[in-house]
Short mmCIF file of C-alpha atoms and ligand atoms in Angstrom, two decimals:
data_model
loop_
_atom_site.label_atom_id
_atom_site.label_comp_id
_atom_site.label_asym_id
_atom_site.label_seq_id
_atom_site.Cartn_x
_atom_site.Cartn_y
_atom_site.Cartn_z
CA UNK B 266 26.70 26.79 -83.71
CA UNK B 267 25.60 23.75 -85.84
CA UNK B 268 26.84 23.13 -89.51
CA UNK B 269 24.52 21.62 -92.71
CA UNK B 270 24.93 19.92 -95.82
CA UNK B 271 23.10 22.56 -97.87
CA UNK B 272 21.43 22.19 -101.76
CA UNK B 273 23.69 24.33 -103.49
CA UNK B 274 27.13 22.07 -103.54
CA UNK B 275 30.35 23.94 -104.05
CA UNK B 276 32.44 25.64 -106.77
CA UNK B 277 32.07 28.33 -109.28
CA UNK B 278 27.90 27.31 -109.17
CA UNK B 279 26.98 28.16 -105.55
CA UNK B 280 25.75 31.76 -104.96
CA UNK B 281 23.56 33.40 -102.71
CA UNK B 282 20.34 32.25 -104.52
CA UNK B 283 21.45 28.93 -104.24
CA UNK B 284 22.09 28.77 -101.05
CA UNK B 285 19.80 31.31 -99.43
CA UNK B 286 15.90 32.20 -99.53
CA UNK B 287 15.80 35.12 -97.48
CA UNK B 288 15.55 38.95 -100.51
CA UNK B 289 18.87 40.44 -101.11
CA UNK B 290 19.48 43.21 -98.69
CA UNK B 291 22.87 44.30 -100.50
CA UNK B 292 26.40 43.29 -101.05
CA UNK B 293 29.47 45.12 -99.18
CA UNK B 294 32.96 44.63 -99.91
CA UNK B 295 36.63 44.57 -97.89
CA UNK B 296 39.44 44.21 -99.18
CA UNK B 297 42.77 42.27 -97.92
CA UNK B 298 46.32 44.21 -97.53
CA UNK B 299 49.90 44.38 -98.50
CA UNK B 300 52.11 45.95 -95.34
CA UNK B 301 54.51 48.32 -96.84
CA UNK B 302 56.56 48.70 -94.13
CA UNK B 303 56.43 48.03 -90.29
CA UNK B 304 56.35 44.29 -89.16
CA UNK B 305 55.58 43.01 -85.79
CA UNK B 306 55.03 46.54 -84.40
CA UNK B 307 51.39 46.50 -83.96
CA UNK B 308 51.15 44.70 -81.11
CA UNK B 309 53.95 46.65 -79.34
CA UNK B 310 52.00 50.32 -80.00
CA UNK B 311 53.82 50.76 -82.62
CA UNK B 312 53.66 52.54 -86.35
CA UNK B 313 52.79 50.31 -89.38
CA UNK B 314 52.22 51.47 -93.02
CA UNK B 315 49.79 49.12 -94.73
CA UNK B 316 48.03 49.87 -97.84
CA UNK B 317 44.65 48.03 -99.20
CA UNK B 318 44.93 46.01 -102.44
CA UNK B 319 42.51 45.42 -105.13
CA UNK B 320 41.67 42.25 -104.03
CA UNK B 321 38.32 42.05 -102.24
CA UNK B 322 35.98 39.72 -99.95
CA UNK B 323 32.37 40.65 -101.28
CA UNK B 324 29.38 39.63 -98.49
CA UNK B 325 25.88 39.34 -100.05
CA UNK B 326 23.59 39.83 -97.67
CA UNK B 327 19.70 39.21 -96.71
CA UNK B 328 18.18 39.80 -93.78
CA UNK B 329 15.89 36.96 -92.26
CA UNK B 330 12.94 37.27 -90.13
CA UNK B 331 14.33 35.11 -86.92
CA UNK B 332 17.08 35.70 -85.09
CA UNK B 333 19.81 33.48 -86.56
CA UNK B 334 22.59 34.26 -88.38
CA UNK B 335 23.48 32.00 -91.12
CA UNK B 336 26.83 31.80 -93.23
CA UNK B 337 28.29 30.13 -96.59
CA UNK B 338 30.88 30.82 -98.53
CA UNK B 339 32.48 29.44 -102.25
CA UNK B 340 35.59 28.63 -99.53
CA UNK B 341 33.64 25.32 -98.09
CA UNK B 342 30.80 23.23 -98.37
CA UNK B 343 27.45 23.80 -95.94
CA UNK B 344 25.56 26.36 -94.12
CA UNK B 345 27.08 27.30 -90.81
CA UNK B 346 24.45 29.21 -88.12
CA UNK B 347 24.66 30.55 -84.58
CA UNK B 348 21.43 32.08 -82.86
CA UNK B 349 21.82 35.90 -81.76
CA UNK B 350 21.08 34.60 -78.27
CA UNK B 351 23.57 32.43 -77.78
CA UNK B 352 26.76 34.31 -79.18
CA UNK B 353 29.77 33.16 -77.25
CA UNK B 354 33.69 32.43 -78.58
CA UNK B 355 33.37 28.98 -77.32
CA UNK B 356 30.45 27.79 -79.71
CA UNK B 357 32.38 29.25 -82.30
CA UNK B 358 35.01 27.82 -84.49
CA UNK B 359 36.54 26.76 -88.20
CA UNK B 360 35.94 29.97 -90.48
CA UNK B 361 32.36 31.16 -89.75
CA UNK B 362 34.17 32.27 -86.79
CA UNK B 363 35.41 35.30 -87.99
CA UNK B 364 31.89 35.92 -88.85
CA UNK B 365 29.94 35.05 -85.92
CA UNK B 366 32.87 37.37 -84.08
CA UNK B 367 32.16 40.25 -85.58
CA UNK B 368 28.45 39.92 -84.26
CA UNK B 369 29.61 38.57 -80.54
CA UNK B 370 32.47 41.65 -80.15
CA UNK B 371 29.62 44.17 -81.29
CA UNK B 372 27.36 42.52 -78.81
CA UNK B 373 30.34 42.48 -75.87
CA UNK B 374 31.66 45.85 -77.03
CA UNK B 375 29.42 48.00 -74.49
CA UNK B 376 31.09 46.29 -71.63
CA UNK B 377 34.40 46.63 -73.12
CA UNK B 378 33.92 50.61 -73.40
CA UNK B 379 36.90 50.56 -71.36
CA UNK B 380 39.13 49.08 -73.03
CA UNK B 381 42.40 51.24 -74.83
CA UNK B 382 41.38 50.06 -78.04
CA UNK B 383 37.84 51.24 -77.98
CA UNK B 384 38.28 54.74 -76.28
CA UNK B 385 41.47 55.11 -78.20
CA UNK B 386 39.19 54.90 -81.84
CA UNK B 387 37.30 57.65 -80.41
CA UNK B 388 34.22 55.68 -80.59
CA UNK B 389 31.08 55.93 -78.52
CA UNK B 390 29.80 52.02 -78.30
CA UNK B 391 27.41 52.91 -75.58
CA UNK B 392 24.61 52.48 -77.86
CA UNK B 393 25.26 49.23 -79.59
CA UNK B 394 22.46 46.77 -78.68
CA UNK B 395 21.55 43.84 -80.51
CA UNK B 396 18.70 42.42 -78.66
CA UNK B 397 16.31 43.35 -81.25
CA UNK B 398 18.61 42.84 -84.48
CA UNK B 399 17.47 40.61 -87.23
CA UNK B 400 18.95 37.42 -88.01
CA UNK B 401 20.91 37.64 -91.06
CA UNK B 402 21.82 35.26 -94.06
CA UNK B 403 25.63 35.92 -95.60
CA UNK B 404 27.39 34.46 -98.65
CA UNK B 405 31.00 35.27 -98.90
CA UNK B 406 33.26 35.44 -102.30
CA UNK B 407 36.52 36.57 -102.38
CA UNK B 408 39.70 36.82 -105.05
CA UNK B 409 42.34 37.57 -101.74
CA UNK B 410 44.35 34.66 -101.55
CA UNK B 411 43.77 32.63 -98.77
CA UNK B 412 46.97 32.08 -95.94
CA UNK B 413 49.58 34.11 -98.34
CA UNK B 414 49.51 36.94 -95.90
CA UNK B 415 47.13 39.48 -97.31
CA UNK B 416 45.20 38.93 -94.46
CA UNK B 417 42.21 37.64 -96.11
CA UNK B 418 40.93 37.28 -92.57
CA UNK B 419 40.11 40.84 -91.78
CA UNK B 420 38.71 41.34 -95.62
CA UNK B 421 36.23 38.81 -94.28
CA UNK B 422 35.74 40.63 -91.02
CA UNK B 423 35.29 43.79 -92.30
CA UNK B 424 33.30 42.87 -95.29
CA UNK B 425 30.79 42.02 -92.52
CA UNK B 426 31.35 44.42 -90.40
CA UNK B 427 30.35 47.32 -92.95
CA UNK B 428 27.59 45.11 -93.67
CA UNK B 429 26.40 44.61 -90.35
CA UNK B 430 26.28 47.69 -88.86
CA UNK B 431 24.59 49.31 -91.60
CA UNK B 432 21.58 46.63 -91.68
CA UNK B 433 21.76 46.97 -87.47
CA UNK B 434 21.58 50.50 -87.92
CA UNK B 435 24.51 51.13 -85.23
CA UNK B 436 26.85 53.69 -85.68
CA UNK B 437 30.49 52.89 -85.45
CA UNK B 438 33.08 54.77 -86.53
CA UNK B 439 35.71 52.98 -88.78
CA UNK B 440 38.48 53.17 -85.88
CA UNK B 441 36.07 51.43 -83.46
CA UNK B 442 35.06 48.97 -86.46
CA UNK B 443 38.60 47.84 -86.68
CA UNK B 444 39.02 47.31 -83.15
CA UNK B 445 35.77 45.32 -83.35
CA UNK B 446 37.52 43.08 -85.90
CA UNK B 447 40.64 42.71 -83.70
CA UNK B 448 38.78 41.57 -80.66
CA UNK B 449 36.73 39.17 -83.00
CA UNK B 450 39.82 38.06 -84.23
CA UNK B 451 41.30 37.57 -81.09
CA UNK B 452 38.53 36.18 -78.66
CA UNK B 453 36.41 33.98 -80.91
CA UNK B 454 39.36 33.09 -83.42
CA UNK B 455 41.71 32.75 -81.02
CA UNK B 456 44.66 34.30 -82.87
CA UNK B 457 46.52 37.11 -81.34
CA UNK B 458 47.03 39.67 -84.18
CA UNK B 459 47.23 43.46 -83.84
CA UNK B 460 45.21 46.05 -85.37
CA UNK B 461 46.63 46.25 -88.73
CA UNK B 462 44.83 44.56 -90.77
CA UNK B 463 41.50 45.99 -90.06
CA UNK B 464 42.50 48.91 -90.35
CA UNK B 465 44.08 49.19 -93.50
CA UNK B 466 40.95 47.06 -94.91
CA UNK B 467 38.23 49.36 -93.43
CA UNK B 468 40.48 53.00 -93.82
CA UNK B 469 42.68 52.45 -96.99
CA UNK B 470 42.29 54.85 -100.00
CA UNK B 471 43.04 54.63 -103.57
CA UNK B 472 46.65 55.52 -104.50
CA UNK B 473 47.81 55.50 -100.77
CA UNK B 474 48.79 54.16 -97.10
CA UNK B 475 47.29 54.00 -93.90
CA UNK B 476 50.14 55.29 -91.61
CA UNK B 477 48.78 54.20 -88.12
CA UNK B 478 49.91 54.63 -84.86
CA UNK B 479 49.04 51.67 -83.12
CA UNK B 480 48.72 53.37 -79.40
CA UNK B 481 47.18 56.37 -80.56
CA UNK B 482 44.86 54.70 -83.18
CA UNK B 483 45.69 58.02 -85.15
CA UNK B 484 45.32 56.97 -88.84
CA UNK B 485 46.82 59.22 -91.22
CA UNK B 486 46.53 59.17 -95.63
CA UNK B 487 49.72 59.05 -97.10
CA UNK B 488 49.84 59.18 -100.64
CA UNK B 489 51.93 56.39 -102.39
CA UNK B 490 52.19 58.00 -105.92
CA UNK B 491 53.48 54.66 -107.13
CA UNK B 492 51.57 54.99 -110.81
CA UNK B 493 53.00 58.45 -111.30
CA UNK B 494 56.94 57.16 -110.25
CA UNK B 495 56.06 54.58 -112.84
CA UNK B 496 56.24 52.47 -110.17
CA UNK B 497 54.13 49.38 -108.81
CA UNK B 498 53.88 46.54 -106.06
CA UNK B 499 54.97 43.19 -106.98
CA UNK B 500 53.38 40.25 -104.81
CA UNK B 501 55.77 37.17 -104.54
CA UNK B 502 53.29 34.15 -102.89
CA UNK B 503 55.45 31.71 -102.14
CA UNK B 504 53.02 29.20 -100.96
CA UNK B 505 54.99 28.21 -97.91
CA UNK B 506 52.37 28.05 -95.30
CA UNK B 507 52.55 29.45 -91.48
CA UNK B 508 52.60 26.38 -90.07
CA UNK B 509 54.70 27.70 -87.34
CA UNK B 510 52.80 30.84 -87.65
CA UNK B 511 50.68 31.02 -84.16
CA UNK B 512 53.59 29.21 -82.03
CA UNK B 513 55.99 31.84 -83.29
CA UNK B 514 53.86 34.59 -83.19
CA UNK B 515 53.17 34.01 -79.61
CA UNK B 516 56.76 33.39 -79.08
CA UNK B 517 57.95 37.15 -80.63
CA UNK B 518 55.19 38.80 -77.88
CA UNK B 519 56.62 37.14 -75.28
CA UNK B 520 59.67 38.06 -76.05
CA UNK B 521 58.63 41.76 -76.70
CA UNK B 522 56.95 41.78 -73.56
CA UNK B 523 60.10 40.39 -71.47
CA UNK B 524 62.15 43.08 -73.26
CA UNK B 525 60.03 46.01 -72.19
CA UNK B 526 59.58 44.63 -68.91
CA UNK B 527 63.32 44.30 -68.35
CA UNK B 528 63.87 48.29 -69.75
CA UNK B 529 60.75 49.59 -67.62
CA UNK B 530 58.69 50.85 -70.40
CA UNK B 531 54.96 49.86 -71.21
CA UNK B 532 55.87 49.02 -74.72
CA UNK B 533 58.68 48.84 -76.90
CA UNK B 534 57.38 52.00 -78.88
CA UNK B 535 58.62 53.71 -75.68
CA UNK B 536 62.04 52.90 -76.92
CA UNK B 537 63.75 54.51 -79.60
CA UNK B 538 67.42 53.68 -81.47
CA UNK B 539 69.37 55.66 -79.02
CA UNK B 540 67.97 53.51 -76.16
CA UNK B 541 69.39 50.73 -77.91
CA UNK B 542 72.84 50.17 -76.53
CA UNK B 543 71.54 50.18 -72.99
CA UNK B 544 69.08 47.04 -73.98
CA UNK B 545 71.75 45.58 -75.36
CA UNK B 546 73.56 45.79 -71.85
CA UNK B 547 70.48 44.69 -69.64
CA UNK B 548 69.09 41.74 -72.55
CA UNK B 549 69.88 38.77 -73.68
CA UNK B 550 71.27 38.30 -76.92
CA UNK B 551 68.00 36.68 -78.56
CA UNK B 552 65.45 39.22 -76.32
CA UNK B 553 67.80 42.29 -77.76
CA UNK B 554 67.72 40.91 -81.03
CA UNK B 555 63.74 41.04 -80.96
CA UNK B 556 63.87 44.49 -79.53
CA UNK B 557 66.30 46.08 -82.01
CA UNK B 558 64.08 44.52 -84.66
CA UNK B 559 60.82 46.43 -83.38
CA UNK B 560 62.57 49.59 -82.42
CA UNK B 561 64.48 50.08 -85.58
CA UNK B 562 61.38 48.90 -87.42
CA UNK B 563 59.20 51.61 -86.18
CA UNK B 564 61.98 54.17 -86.77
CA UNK B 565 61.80 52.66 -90.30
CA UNK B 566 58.38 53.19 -90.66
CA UNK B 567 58.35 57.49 -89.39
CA UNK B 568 61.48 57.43 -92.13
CA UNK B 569 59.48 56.13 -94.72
CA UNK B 570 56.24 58.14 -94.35
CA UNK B 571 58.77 61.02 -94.06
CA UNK B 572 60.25 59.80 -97.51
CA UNK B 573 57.29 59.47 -99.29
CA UNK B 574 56.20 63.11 -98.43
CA UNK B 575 59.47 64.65 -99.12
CA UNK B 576 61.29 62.39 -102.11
CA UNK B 577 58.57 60.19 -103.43
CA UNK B 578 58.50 56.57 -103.51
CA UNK B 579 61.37 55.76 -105.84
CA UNK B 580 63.40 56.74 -102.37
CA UNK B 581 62.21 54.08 -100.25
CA UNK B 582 63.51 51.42 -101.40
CA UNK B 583 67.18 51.09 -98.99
CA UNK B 584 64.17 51.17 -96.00
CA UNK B 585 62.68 48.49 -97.54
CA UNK B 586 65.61 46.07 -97.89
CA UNK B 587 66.22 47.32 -94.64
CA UNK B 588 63.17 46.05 -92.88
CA UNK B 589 64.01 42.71 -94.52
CA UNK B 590 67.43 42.27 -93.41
CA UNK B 591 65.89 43.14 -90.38
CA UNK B 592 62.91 40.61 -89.52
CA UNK B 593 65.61 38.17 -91.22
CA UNK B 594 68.64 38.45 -88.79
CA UNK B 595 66.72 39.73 -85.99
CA UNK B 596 63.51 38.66 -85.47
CA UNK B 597 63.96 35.41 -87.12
CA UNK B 598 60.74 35.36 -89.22
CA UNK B 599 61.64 34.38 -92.45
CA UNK B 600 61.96 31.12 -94.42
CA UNK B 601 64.90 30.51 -97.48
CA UNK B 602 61.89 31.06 -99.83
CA UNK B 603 60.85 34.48 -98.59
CA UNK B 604 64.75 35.18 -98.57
CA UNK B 605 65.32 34.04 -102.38
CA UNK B 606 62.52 35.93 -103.52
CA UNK B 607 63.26 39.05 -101.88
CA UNK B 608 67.47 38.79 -103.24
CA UNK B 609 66.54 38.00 -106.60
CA UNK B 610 64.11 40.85 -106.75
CA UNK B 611 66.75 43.30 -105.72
CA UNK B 612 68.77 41.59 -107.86
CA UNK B 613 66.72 41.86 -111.33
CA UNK B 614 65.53 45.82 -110.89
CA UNK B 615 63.58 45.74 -107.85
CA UNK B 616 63.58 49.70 -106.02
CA UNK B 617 63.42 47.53 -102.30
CA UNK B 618 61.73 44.20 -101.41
CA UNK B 619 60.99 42.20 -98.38
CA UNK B 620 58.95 40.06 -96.80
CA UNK B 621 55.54 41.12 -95.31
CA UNK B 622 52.92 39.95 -93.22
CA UNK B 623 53.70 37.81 -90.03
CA UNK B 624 56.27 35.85 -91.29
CA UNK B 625 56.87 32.04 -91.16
CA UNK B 626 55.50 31.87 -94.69
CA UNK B 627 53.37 33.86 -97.07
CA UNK B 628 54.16 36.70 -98.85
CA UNK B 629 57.32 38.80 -100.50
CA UNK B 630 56.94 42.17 -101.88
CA UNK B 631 59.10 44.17 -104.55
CA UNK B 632 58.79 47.82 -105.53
CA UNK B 633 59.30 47.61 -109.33
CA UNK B 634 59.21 50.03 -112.21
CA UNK B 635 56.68 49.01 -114.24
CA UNK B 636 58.37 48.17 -117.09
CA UNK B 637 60.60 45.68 -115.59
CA UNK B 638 57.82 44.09 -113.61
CA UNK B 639 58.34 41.24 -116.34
CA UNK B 640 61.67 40.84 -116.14
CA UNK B 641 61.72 40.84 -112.16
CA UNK B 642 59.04 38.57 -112.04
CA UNK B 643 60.53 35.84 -114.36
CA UNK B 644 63.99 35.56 -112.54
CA UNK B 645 62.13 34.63 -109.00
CA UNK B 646 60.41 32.36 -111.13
CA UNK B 647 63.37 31.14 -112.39
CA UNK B 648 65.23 30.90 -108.88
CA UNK B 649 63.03 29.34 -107.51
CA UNK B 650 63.25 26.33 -110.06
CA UNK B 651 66.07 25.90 -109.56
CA UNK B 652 66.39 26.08 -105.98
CA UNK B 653 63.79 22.87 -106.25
CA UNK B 654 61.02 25.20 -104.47
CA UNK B 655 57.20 25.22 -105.03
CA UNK B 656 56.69 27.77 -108.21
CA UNK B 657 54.90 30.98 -106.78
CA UNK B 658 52.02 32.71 -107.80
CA UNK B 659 53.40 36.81 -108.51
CA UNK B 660 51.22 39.48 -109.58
CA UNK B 661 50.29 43.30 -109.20
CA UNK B 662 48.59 44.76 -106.44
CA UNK B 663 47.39 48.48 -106.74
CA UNK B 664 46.80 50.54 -103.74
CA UNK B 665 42.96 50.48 -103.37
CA UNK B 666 39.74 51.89 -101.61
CA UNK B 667 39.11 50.22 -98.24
CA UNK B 668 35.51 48.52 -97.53
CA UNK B 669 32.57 50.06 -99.01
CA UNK B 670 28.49 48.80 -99.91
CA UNK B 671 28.91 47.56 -103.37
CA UNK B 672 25.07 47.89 -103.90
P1 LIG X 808 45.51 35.52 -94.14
O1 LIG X 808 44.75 36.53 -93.36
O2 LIG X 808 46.96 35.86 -94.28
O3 LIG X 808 44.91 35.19 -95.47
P2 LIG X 808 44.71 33.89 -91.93
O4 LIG X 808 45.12 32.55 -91.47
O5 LIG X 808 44.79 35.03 -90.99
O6 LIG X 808 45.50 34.17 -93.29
O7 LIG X 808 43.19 33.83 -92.38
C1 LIG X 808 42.76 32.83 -93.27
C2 LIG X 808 41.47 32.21 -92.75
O8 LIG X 808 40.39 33.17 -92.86
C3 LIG X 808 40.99 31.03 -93.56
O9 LIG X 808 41.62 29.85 -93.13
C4 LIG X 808 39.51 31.03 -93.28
O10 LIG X 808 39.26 30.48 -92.01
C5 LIG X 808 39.20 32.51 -93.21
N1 LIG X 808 38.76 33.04 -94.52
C6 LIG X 808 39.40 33.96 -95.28
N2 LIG X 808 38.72 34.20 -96.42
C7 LIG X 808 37.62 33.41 -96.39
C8 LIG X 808 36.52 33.19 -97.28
N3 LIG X 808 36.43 33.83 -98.45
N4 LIG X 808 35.56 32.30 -96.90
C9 LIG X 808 35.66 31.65 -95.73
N5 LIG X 808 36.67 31.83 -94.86
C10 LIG X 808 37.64 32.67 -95.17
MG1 LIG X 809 45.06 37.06 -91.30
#
């Protein structure tokens, strides 16, 4: 992988053209996600209930006539490249990683036929082959904040990942595509997230969830009806960054993994609630704590789909204070910022708030009705002045189409 100083310079003036030579093949789009409900129960086979936003990473794209693939983005300065022959995590890293990725876990995915997450999406990879694929040359834009936990990541992923298959000609199914992204995500980024993210970005819908089963890789539609409950999604940033993010992520899998071990299941979505007073005789307090979080969580997640089918939205709010209380007391994964936002928001007319995304940082979310979105809105602003904290950046996000070729 080597990395130039490019013509073109930064900032609102750098574009494809300026960048790139190499005709326009088309632009494709991802977008990034809020998690409704289900935290930390990916990765543990698990349920989650993300939703895609309308916030999107947009890839230009033109196809060159070597075999190199080349990458800039408004996000940093340069031109990064990698050769199609030499695709390999370790000469991989910074950002164009999760670019190159996506091109080295279609090339490995053959061999990985095996694995769950590949047989589980139902997806026949038998016939991806690169050797003859065309070089490409990609310029990435994007309005999904970066690090707040709307995992801007896999909007870049799969913004490529649309892209690429479609100039490759290979067909992958969406479920496979997602699993692509993870093990890109995983291998040459080197961070050990679940499944959720691509998913949601590469299967959401307008005006609805993806309810996934993480084990199963089952993805199911489940209409939100937010708009016609009068109701919306309020996103609290609260610009506190991970930066304990990957130490305690790793930390909260271990921990899972201890507590299944020690019950004898495969995965802690082998446990349910009743289960729970017999983990609480075999664990430790902290490993039991982790374990009630995910197995409660997950039972939080079947309630809420359940909800939204039988009530409508308006009803979910207790599970969603309860999800909070939750990763809070339990899990350990939120920060006095996440914790003020989330209070004051059920405080000033929120339906049910709480944190989402990984934890450690990033993002709050409140249920609102619409017309107190204002009102909700200004008293965390006002909290957290005067708590002394960083102001944060709130706004709407609508449940939105996953990725799709723009033109
Ligand atoms: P999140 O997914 O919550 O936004 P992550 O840390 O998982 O946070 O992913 C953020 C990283 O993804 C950035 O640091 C950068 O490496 C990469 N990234 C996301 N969007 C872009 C973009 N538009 N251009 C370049 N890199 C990006
Ligand atoms: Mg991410």
């Amino acid at each position: 992988m080597t990395t130039t100083d490019t013509p073109g310079g930064t900032g609102q003036a750098r574009s494809y053209a300026s960048v790139f030579d190499s005709p326009v093949a088309g632009t494709w789009s991802a977008p990034g996600r809020v998690n409704l409900i289900g935290e930390h129960t990916d990765y543990n086979d698990g349920f989650v209930l993300p939703f895609a936003i309308d916030k999107r990473t947009v890839v230009t794209v033109g196809r060159r006539d070597d075999r190199l693939l080349r990458v800039a983005s408004t996000f940093d300065e340069g031109v990064h490249e990698i050769s199609l022959d030499e695709l390999d995590p370790s000469a991989m890293s910074g950002w164009s990683a999760y670019v190159f990725g996506i091109a080295w876990a279609l090339s490995v995915a053959p061999q990985h036929a095996d694995a769950p997450a590949f047989t589980a999406a139902g997806g026949d990879v038998s016939s991806i082959d690169l050797s003859a694929a065309s070089g490409l040359d990609v310029f990435v834009e994007s309005d999904v904040p970066i690090g707040a936990g709307l995992s801007s990541s896999a909007a870049l992923e799969c913004s490529v990942a649309v892209a690429v298959t479609e100039l490759w000609s290979l067909e992958v199914n969406r479920p496979t595509l997602a699993a692509v992204g993870q093990l890109a995500e995983n291998d040459a980024v080197g961070a050990p997230t679940g499944i959720m993210d691509q998913s949601a970005s590469l299967l959401g819908r307008a005006d609805s969830a993806v309810f996934l089963d993480c084990r199963s890789l089952e993805a199911d539609v489940v209409d939100l009806g937010f708009a016609a409950a009068g109701l919306e999604i309020l996103v609290v940033d609260t610009h506190v960054e991970h930066a304990h993010a990957t130490g305690g992520y790793v930390d909260r899998r271990a921990s899972c993994e201890r507590g299944a071990e020690a019950l004898g299941v495969t995965s802690l979505r082998d446990l349910d609630v009743d289960d729970l007073p017999r983990a609480s005789d075999l664990l430790d307090d902290e490993t039991y704590r982790r374990v009630r979080h995910v197995v409660t969580e997950n039972q939080r997640v079947l309630d809420t789909v359940r909800t939204l089918r039988t009530e409508g939205p308006a009803a979910i709010g207790a599970l969603l204070d309860a999800s909070h209380v939750s990763m809070r007391d339990d899990f350990e994964i939120s920060v006095p910022q996440l914790d003020l936002a989330v209070a004051t928001a059920q405080r000033s007319g929120a339906v049910g708030a709480r944190m989402t995304g990984g934890g450690f940082g990033g993002s709050a979310i409140a249920l609102v009705p619409s017309d107190q979105r204002d009102a909700v809105a200004e008293a965390v602003t006002a909290a957290f002045a005067e708590a002394g904290y960083t102001a944060p950046t709130i706004f709407t996000v609508h449940p939105a189409e996953g990725a799709r070729r723009e033109s």
